[in-house]
C-alpha positions as MATLAB code, in Angstrom:
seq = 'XXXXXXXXXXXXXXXXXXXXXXXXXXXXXXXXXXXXXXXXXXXXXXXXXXXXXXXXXXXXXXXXXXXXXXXXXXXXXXXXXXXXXXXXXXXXXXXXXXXXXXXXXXXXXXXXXXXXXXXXXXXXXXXXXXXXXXXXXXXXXXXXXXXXXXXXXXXXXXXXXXXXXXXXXXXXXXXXXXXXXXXXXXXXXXXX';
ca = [
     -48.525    8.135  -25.556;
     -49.658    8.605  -21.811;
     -48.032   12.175  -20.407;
     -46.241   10.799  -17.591;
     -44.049    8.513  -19.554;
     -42.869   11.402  -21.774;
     -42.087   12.870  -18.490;
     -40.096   10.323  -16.798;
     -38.349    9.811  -21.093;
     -37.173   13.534  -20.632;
     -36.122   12.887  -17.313;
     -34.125   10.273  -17.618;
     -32.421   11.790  -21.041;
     -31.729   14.914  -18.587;
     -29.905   12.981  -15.840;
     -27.955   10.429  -18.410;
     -26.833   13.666  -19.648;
     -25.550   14.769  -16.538;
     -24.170   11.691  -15.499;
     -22.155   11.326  -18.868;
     -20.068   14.586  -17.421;
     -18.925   13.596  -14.480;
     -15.976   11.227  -13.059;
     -16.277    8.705  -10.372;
     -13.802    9.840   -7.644;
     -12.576    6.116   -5.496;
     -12.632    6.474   -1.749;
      -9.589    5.102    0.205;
     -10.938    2.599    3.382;
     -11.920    5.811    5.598;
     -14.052    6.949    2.979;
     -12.101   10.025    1.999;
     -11.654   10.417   -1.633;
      -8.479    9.507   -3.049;
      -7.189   12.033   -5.684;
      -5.804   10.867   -8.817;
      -2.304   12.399  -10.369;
      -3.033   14.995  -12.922;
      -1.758   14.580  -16.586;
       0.848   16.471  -15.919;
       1.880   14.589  -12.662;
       1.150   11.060  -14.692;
       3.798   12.488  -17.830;
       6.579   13.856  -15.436;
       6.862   10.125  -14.019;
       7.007    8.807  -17.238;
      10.512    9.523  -17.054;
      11.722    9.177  -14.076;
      13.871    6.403  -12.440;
      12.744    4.089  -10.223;
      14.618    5.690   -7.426;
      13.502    8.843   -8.468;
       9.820    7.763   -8.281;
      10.860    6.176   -4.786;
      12.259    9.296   -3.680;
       9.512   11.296   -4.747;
       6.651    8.684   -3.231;
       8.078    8.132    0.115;
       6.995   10.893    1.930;
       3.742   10.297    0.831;
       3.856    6.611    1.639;
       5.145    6.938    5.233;
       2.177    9.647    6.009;
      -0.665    7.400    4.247;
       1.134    4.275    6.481;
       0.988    6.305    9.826;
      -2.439    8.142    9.154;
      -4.558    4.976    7.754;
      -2.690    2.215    8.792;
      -5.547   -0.996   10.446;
      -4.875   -2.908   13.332;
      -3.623   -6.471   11.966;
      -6.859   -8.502   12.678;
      -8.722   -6.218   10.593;
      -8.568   -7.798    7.033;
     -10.014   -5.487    4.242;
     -11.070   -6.427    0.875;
      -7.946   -4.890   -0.328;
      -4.821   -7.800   -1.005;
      -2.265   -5.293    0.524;
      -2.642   -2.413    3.099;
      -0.827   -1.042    6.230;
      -1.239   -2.101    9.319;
       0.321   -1.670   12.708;
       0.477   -3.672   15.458;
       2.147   -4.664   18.771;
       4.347   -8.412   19.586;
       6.990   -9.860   21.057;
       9.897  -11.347   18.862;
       9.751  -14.603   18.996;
      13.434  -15.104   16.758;
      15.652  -13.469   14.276;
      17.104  -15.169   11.846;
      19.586  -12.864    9.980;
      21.873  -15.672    8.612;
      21.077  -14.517    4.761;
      20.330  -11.971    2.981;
      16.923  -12.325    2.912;
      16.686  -12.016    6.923;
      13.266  -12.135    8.807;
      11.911  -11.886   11.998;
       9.363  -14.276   13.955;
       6.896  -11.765   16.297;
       4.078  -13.156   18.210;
       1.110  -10.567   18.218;
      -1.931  -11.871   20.148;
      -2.444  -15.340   18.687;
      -0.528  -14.998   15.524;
       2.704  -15.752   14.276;
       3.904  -12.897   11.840;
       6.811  -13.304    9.926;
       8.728   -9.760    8.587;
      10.875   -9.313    6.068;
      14.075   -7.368    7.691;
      16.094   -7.818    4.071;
      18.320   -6.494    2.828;
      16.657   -8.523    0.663;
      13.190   -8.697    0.278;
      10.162   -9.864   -1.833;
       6.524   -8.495   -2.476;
       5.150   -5.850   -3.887;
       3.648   -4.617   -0.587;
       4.423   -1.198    0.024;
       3.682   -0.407   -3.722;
       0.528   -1.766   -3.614;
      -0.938   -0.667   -0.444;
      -0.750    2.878   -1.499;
      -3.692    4.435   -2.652;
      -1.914    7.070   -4.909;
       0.119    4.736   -6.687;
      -1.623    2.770   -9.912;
      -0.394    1.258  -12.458;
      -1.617    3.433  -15.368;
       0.186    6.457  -14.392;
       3.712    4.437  -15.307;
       5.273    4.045  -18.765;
       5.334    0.369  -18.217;
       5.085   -2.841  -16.265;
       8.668   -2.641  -15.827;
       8.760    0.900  -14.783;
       6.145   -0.144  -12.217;
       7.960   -3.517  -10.943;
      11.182   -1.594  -10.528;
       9.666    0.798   -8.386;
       8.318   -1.939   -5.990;
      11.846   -2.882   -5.472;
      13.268    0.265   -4.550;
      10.401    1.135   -2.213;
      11.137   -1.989   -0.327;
      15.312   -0.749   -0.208;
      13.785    2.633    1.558;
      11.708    0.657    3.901;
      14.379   -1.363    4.790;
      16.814    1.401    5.559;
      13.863    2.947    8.150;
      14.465    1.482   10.845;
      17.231   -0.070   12.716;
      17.709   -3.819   11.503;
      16.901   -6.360   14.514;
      19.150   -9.026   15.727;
      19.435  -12.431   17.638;
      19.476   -9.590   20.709;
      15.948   -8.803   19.860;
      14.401  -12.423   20.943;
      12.117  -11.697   23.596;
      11.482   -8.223   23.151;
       8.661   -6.177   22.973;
       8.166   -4.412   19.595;
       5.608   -1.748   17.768;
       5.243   -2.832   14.434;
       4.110   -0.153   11.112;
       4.113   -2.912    7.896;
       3.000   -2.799    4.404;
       1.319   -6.441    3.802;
      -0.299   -8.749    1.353;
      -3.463  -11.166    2.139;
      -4.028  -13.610    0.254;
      -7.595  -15.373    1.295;
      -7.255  -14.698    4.874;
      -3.719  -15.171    5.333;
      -0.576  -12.804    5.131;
       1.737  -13.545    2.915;
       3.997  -10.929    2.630;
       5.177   -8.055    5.526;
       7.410   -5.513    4.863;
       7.943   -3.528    7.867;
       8.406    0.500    7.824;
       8.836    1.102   11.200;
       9.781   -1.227   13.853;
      10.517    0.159   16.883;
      11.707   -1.618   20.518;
      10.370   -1.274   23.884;
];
């Protein structure tokens, strides 16, 4: 056996060691690492209500939204993430429950949720802190999208038919899907 290749076998023994001992921190979009919930953190959820977990994560969520939010052409390889941007509402259309609003922000048309009702899973899943194997269960975890989209919705003042024309500032959770938006939930909306 030559002497260099006993070498490089100790070597490589030595850093596999090393490796096996440590975790692989994930880095939110701004390359800051994002720190996972302890056990202890990860059990006290376990039991908590949905509101409760909403409660507790909102905070959070609003500070992540404001601090790392992407302008709205920027699409990441994430499927949901915040994003803020400027428009002028193009309609409201508040005749359900499931109300939206039309803005036109450079050349698109984007289409917000303004509830009370709303659908997606957008705010949930464009935090970084929140995964799905810190929660009892997939029903624990579903339930909490919904009541995160009840806070957002009772954040900001809900538009009406008054709105058309106006100039807004926009701070959404949304969904891509390819390169299109599917779903926006707005946090902040806010008229000039």
């Amino acid at each position: 056996m030559k002497p260099y290749y006993f070498s490089n076998l100790l070597l490589s023994v030595f850093v596999g060691l090393i490796l096996t001992g440590c975790d692989v921190v994930k880095l939110d979009d701004n390359g800051n690492p994002i720190i996972p919930m302890t056990a202890e953190e990860a059990h006290s959820i376990k039991n908590m209500s949905p509101k409760q977990l909403a409660d507790r994560f909102w905070g959070d969520i609003i500070k992540e939204a404001n601090g790392h939010s992407k302008n709205l052409d920027s699409v990441s390889d994430r499927k949901s993430q915040f994003v803020s941007f400027q428009g002028i509402v193009n309609s409201v259309d508040d005749s359900s429950m499931r109300a939206t609003m039309d803005v036109v922000s450079g050349q698109k048309n984007i289409v917000l949720q303004i509830g009370p009702i709303v659908r997606g899973n957008s705010v949930r899943d464009a935090s970084s802190f929140i995964n799905f194997d810190d929660f009892k269960n997939q029903v624990q975890f579903a339930r909490l999208s919904k009541e995160l989209n009840k806070k957002a919705m009772a954040n900001f003042t809900r538009p009406d038919s008054s709105w058309k024309g106006s100039k807004v500032d926009v701070l959404a959770a949304v969904t891509y899907k390819g390169n299109s938006i599917t779903d926006v939930i707005p946090l902040k909306i806010t008229k000039r």
